Amino acid sequence: MDKTIYDKYGGYKTLHVVVSLFYKKIMESENLIHYFENVDLARLIDHQTKFLTTTLGGPVMYDTKLLKAAHAKLKIPLKDFMEVASLLKETLIESKLEEQDIDKIIEVVASYKNDIVTV
């Protein structure tokens, strides 16, 4: 049996480090930072780590059906979603994941675009 991406890179602990770096990049974006005003960043990092754990073959820790409701009020346009995806890819490259795994992760995230993009 093939290893999942989750298992291949060390599971939750590694994903948490990657997600923390990812949010550091997001918080440096003048275009994206407004989405995170008054947001508990530690809680958000935990949610994102659980989302990736669930979607990358780890234990189910996040109900992906919650994505649409969680993002609806934010009115996220496609250009902002694409910037986030770009920052995620940059983070994954810096974290030294293999190219095919990066492509798969971006594909997984992109599959939720319609739950996140609302305008």
PDB file of C-alpha atoms in Angstrom:
ATOM      1  CA  MET A   1       0.000   0.000   0.000  1.00  0.00           C
ATOM      2  CA  ASP A   2       1.291   3.461  -0.899  1.00  0.00           C
ATOM      3  CA  LYS A   3       1.969   5.923   1.885  1.00  0.00           C
ATOM      4  CA  THR A   4      -0.370   8.863   2.071  1.00  0.00           C
ATOM      5  CA  ILE A   5       1.056  12.373   1.764  1.00  0.00           C
ATOM      6  CA  TYR A   6       0.088  12.793   5.417  1.00  0.00           C
ATOM      7  CA  ASP A   7       2.237   9.815   6.471  1.00  0.00           C
ATOM      8  CA  LYS A   8       5.059  10.494   4.018  1.00  0.00           C
ATOM      9  CA  TYR A   9       5.956  13.826   5.616  1.00  0.00           C
ATOM     10  CA  GLY A  10       5.517  12.955   9.264  1.00  0.00           C
ATOM     11  CA  GLY A  11       1.856  13.488   9.977  1.00  0.00           C
ATOM     12  CA  TYR A  12       0.159  16.157  12.038  1.00  0.00           C
ATOM     13  CA  LYS A  13       3.276  17.635  13.614  1.00  0.00           C
ATOM     14  CA  THR A  14       4.898  18.358  10.240  1.00  0.00           C
ATOM     15  CA  LEU A  15       1.672  19.674   8.731  1.00  0.00           C
ATOM     16  CA  HIS A  16       1.275  22.021  11.699  1.00  0.00           C
ATOM     17  CA  VAL A  17       4.734  23.488  11.055  1.00  0.00           C
ATOM     18  CA  VAL A  18       3.962  23.919   7.339  1.00  0.00           C
ATOM     19  CA  VAL A  19       0.568  25.513   8.053  1.00  0.00           C
ATOM     20  CA  SER A  20       2.153  27.896  10.573  1.00  0.00           C
ATOM     21  CA  LEU A  21       4.654  29.049   7.935  1.00  0.00           C
ATOM     22  CA  PHE A  22       1.808  29.363   5.418  1.00  0.00           C
ATOM     23  CA  TYR A  23      -0.176  31.666   7.706  1.00  0.00           C
ATOM     24  CA  LYS A  24       2.910  33.741   8.406  1.00  0.00           C
ATOM     25  CA  LYS A  25       3.043  34.422   4.651  1.00  0.00           C
ATOM     26  CA  ILE A  26      -0.666  35.200   4.516  1.00  0.00           C
ATOM     27  CA  MET A  27      -0.349  37.669   7.385  1.00  0.00           C
ATOM     28  CA  GLU A  28       2.397  39.466   5.433  1.00  0.00           C
ATOM     29  CA  SER A  29       0.051  39.987   2.468  1.00  0.00           C
ATOM     30  CA  GLU A  30      -1.523  43.429   2.479  1.00  0.00           C
ATOM     31  CA  ASN A  31      -4.244  42.031   0.253  1.00  0.00           C
ATOM     32  CA  LEU A  32      -5.183  39.117   2.537  1.00  0.00           C
ATOM     33  CA  ILE A  33      -4.562  40.296   6.084  1.00  0.00           C
ATOM     34  CA  HIS A  34      -8.000  41.943   6.408  1.00  0.00           C
ATOM     35  CA  TYR A  35      -9.658  38.510   6.357  1.00  0.00           C
ATOM     36  CA  PHE A  36      -7.874  37.659   9.588  1.00  0.00           C
ATOM     37  CA  GLU A  37      -8.578  40.707  11.717  1.00  0.00           C
ATOM     38  CA  ASN A  38     -10.007  39.616  15.073  1.00  0.00           C
ATOM     39  CA  VAL A  39      -9.348  35.956  14.241  1.00  0.00           C
ATOM     40  CA  ASP A  40      -7.687  33.602  16.689  1.00  0.00           C
ATOM     41  CA  LEU A  41      -4.734  32.648  14.481  1.00  0.00           C
ATOM     42  CA  ALA A  42      -3.693  29.679  16.633  1.00  0.00           C
ATOM     43  CA  ARG A  43      -7.208  28.250  16.327  1.00  0.00           C
ATOM     44  CA  LEU A  44      -7.221  28.871  12.572  1.00  0.00           C
ATOM     45  CA  ILE A  45      -3.838  27.158  12.148  1.00  0.00           C
ATOM     46  CA  ASP A  46      -5.228  24.202  14.095  1.00  0.00           C
ATOM     47  CA  HIS A  47      -8.325  24.064  11.837  1.00  0.00           C
ATOM     48  CA  GLN A  48      -6.219  24.281   8.673  1.00  0.00           C
ATOM     49  CA  THR A  49      -3.880  21.556   9.932  1.00  0.00           C
ATOM     50  CA  LYS A  50      -6.877  19.333  10.664  1.00  0.00           C
ATOM     51  CA  PHE A  51      -8.310  20.076   7.214  1.00  0.00           C
ATOM     52  CA  LEU A  52      -5.061  19.053   5.522  1.00  0.00           C
ATOM     53  CA  THR A  53      -4.728  16.022   7.792  1.00  0.00           C
ATOM     54  CA  THR A  54      -8.182  14.885   6.712  1.00  0.00           C
ATOM     55  CA  THR A  55      -7.742  15.610   3.004  1.00  0.00           C
ATOM     56  CA  LEU A  56      -4.200  14.220   2.678  1.00  0.00           C
ATOM     57  CA  GLY A  57      -4.913  10.751   3.989  1.00  0.00           C
ATOM     58  CA  GLY A  58      -4.562  11.165   7.735  1.00  0.00           C
ATOM     59  CA  PRO A  59      -7.253  10.551  10.301  1.00  0.00           C
ATOM     60  CA  VAL A  60     -10.520  12.407   9.776  1.00  0.00           C
ATOM     61  CA  MET A  61     -10.232  15.491  11.958  1.00  0.00           C
ATOM     62  CA  TYR A  62     -12.260  18.046  10.005  1.00  0.00           C
ATOM     63  CA  ASP A  63     -15.706  18.054   8.413  1.00  0.00           C
ATOM     64  CA  THR A  64     -15.093  19.546   4.963  1.00  0.00           C
ATOM     65  CA  LYS A  65     -18.840  20.278   4.684  1.00  0.00           C
ATOM     66  CA  LEU A  66     -18.189  23.209   7.050  1.00  0.00           C
ATOM     67  CA  LEU A  67     -16.032  25.066   4.515  1.00  0.00           C
ATOM     68  CA  LYS A  68     -18.833  26.738   2.578  1.00  0.00           C
ATOM     69  CA  ALA A  69     -20.551  28.180   5.651  1.00  0.00           C
ATOM     70  CA  ALA A  70     -17.243  29.237   7.213  1.00  0.00           C
ATOM     71  CA  HIS A  71     -16.209  31.216   4.144  1.00  0.00           C
ATOM     72  CA  ALA A  72     -19.557  32.533   2.845  1.00  0.00           C
ATOM     73  CA  LYS A  73     -19.625  35.702   4.940  1.00  0.00           C
ATOM     74  CA  LEU A  74     -16.083  36.608   3.874  1.00  0.00           C
ATOM     75  CA  LYS A  75     -17.074  37.205   0.229  1.00  0.00           C
ATOM     76  CA  ILE A  76     -13.766  35.884  -1.086  1.00  0.00           C
ATOM     77  CA  PRO A  77     -13.068  36.669  -4.754  1.00  0.00           C
ATOM     78  CA  LEU A  78     -11.196  34.284  -7.040  1.00  0.00           C
ATOM     79  CA  LYS A  79      -8.090  36.510  -7.127  1.00  0.00           C
ATOM     80  CA  ASP A  80      -7.701  36.207  -3.332  1.00  0.00           C
ATOM     81  CA  PHE A  81      -8.219  32.449  -3.456  1.00  0.00           C
ATOM     82  CA  MET A  82      -5.526  32.264  -6.126  1.00  0.00           C
ATOM     83  CA  GLU A  83      -3.132  34.338  -4.009  1.00  0.00           C
ATOM     84  CA  VAL A  84      -3.685  31.991  -1.075  1.00  0.00           C
ATOM     85  CA  ALA A  85      -3.066  28.998  -3.349  1.00  0.00           C
ATOM     86  CA  SER A  86       0.132  30.617  -4.590  1.00  0.00           C
ATOM     87  CA  LEU A  87       1.333  31.231  -1.028  1.00  0.00           C
ATOM     88  CA  LEU A  88       0.499  27.637  -0.140  1.00  0.00           C
ATOM     89  CA  LYS A  89       2.523  26.361  -3.092  1.00  0.00           C
ATOM     90  CA  GLU A  90       5.430  28.634  -2.145  1.00  0.00           C
ATOM     91  CA  THR A  91       5.266  27.289   1.423  1.00  0.00           C
ATOM     92  CA  LEU A  92       5.209  23.670   0.251  1.00  0.00           C
ATOM     93  CA  ILE A  93       8.233  24.267  -1.990  1.00  0.00           C
ATOM     94  CA  GLU A  94      10.134  25.934   0.866  1.00  0.00           C
ATOM     95  CA  SER A  95       9.180  22.993   3.088  1.00  0.00           C
ATOM     96  CA  LYS A  96      10.879  20.711   0.565  1.00  0.00           C
ATOM     97  CA  LEU A  97       7.905  18.577  -0.382  1.00  0.00           C
ATOM     98  CA  GLU A  98       8.257  16.644  -3.623  1.00  0.00           C
ATOM     99  CA  GLU A  99       6.810  18.258  -6.740  1.00  0.00           C
ATOM    100  CA  GLN A 100       4.181  15.555  -7.345  1.00  0.00           C
ATOM    101  CA  ASP A 101       2.998  15.887  -3.745  1.00  0.00           C
ATOM    102  CA  ILE A 102       2.801  19.666  -4.038  1.00  0.00           C
ATOM    103  CA  ASP A 103       0.731  19.274  -7.205  1.00  0.00           C
ATOM    104  CA  LYS A 104      -1.602  16.839  -5.423  1.00  0.00           C
ATOM    105  CA  ILE A 105      -2.040  19.157  -2.422  1.00  0.00           C
ATOM    106  CA  ILE A 106      -2.821  22.113  -4.678  1.00  0.00           C
ATOM    107  CA  GLU A 107      -5.276  19.908  -6.586  1.00  0.00           C
ATOM    108  CA  VAL A 108      -6.999  18.933  -3.334  1.00  0.00           C
ATOM    109  CA  VAL A 109      -7.254  22.553  -2.191  1.00  0.00           C
ATOM    110  CA  ALA A 110      -8.493  23.652  -5.622  1.00  0.00           C
ATOM    111  CA  SER A 111     -11.259  21.062  -5.420  1.00  0.00           C
ATOM    112  CA  TYR A 112     -12.794  23.171  -2.620  1.00  0.00           C
ATOM    113  CA  LYS A 113     -12.686  26.429  -4.601  1.00  0.00           C
ATOM    114  CA  ASN A 114     -16.456  26.594  -5.014  1.00  0.00           C
ATOM    115  CA  ASP A 115     -16.895  26.279  -1.248  1.00  0.00           C
ATOM    116  CA  ILE A 116     -14.517  29.180  -0.602  1.00  0.00           C
ATOM    117  CA  VAL A 117     -14.920  31.637  -3.481  1.00  0.00           C
ATOM    118  CA  THR A 118     -18.213  33.510  -3.252  1.00  0.00           C
ATOM    119  CA  VAL A 119     -17.833  36.572  -5.464  1.00  0.00           C
TER     120      VAL A 119
END
